[in-house]
Amino acid sequence: MANLSITNRCNRHCDYCFARESFQPESIGVTEMSWNTFEQSLNFLIRSNVRDVSVLGGEPTMHPEFIHFVHRLLGSGMRVLVFTGGLVNVRVLDLLEKIDDDRLSVLVNVVPPTINNFSLTKRQATLYRRLGSRIVLGINIASPAVELGFLLELINQYGLNPYVRLGLAHPVLGGTNCYLHPRHYPEVGRRVTAFGLEALNRGIRIGLDCGWVPCLFPEGGLSALGMTPKDVGSRCNPILDILPNGQVIACYPLTSHSREFIPIDQDDS
Ligand code: SF4
């Protein structure tokens, strides 16, 4: 599994975004991944026997070559998960809808109903309606008062993929993003456990993004969800992030700590 960040542009401004600090143009110097960097990255992933690629940004659908990149990845035998904030250009959505390949999924960074953004909610609903079971819902938890039940209603209403990915908003080293303070972990653990049980009752699986810790859950909560402390506590298994300029990081919140360029094989040029 690897993440390919193809652009640093985004049309949303999530206050918890942990990518914005690493996408300062003055520190990265490019905004869009070039075909050359894309091909070098793809070759690197193939050499590394990686077959699952997430395409991210920023907002990856804003990259002028986004659809061509997706076709190229699928044509190379990759399973592709596109991460989007949901504000997808109509022309790009038309093209995305036409890709008839069950190796393609689209993860939408969902807006909680407490954030009253009618236009964004409406645009996300268009994605759900048109892409249906290809859509995976994801949400980043930045507040202890998070409500999650609406995700199950969305899956039911639009026939979406019966899987929800839950992320925790983490602080970025040296950054200014908003995040969930550990003093709120027990409250979030209770809510996530209750949500997970309701989801399981409805045949919907939940998955935890990296950074969750076992002590966040109430006693017995993890086992009720079919997970072990080892499953959660060992989630810090860095997934490679390749940035638009070919630099590689292992963890966005720690990105100011270390960066490398992808090793280029001589045959990649
Ligand atoms: S949609 Fe993603 S990349 Fe864009 S601001 Fe929100 S969290 Fe950051």
Tab-separated table of N, CA and C and ligand atoms in Angstrom, residues 10 12-14 16-19 57-59 85 109 140, ligand 1:
chain	number	residue	atom	x	y	z
A	10	CYS	N	-6.147	22.235	-2.966
A	10	CYS	CA	-7.364	21.665	-2.393
A	10	CYS	C	-8.454	22.724	-2.412
A	12	ARG	N	-11.063	22.530	-0.352
A	12	ARG	CA	-11.654	22.604	0.986
A	12	ARG	C	-10.608	23.153	1.953
A	13	HIS	N	-11.062	23.549	3.108
A	13	HIS	CA	-10.152	24.138	4.094
A	13	HIS	C	-10.464	23.543	5.458
A	14	CYS	N	-10.275	22.243	5.598
A	14	CYS	CA	-10.591	21.577	6.869
A	14	CYS	C	-9.618	22.088	7.944
A	16	TYR	N	-8.681	20.742	10.594
A	16	TYR	CA	-7.829	19.699	11.176
A	16	TYR	C	-6.801	19.176	10.162
A	17	CYS	N	-6.828	19.692	8.942
A	17	CYS	CA	-6.010	19.122	7.857
A	17	CYS	C	-4.543	19.000	8.272
A	18	PHE	N	-4.023	17.787	8.218
A	18	PHE	CA	-2.620	17.618	8.590
A	18	PHE	C	-1.693	17.681	7.378
A	19	ALA	N	-2.285	17.888	6.197
A	19	ALA	CA	-1.452	17.947	4.992
A	19	ALA	C	-1.040	19.372	4.662
A	57	GLY	N	-4.521	14.230	-2.484
A	57	GLY	CA	-3.974	15.568	-2.688
A	57	GLY	C	-3.431	16.043	-1.366
A	58	GLY	N	-3.870	17.216	-0.972
A	58	GLY	CA	-4.911	18.077	-1.548
A	58	GLY	C	-6.128	17.329	-2.113
A	59	GLU	N	-6.698	17.947	-3.150
A	59	GLU	CA	-7.845	17.347	-3.829
A	59	GLU	C	-7.339	16.773	-5.154
A	85	GLY	N	-12.279	15.268	-1.124
A	85	GLY	CA	-13.078	16.054	-0.185
A	85	GLY	C	-14.516	16.160	-0.663
A	109	ASN	N	-14.177	12.236	2.138
A	109	ASN	CA	-13.965	12.848	3.445
A	109	ASN	C	-15.258	13.594	3.801
A	140	ASN	N	-12.831	12.262	9.766
A	140	ASN	CA	-11.757	12.549	10.708
A	140	ASN	C	-12.359	13.161	11.962
B	1	SF4	S1	-10.045	17.823	1.968
B	1	SF4	FE1	-8.227	16.739	2.783
B	1	SF4	S2	-6.441	17.809	1.876
B	1	SF4	FE2	-8.251	19.164	1.632
B	1	SF4	S3	-8.211	20.556	3.418
B	1	SF4	FE3	-9.544	18.776	3.954
B	1	SF4	S4	-8.219	17.274	4.967
B	1	SF4	FE4	-6.872	18.770	3.880
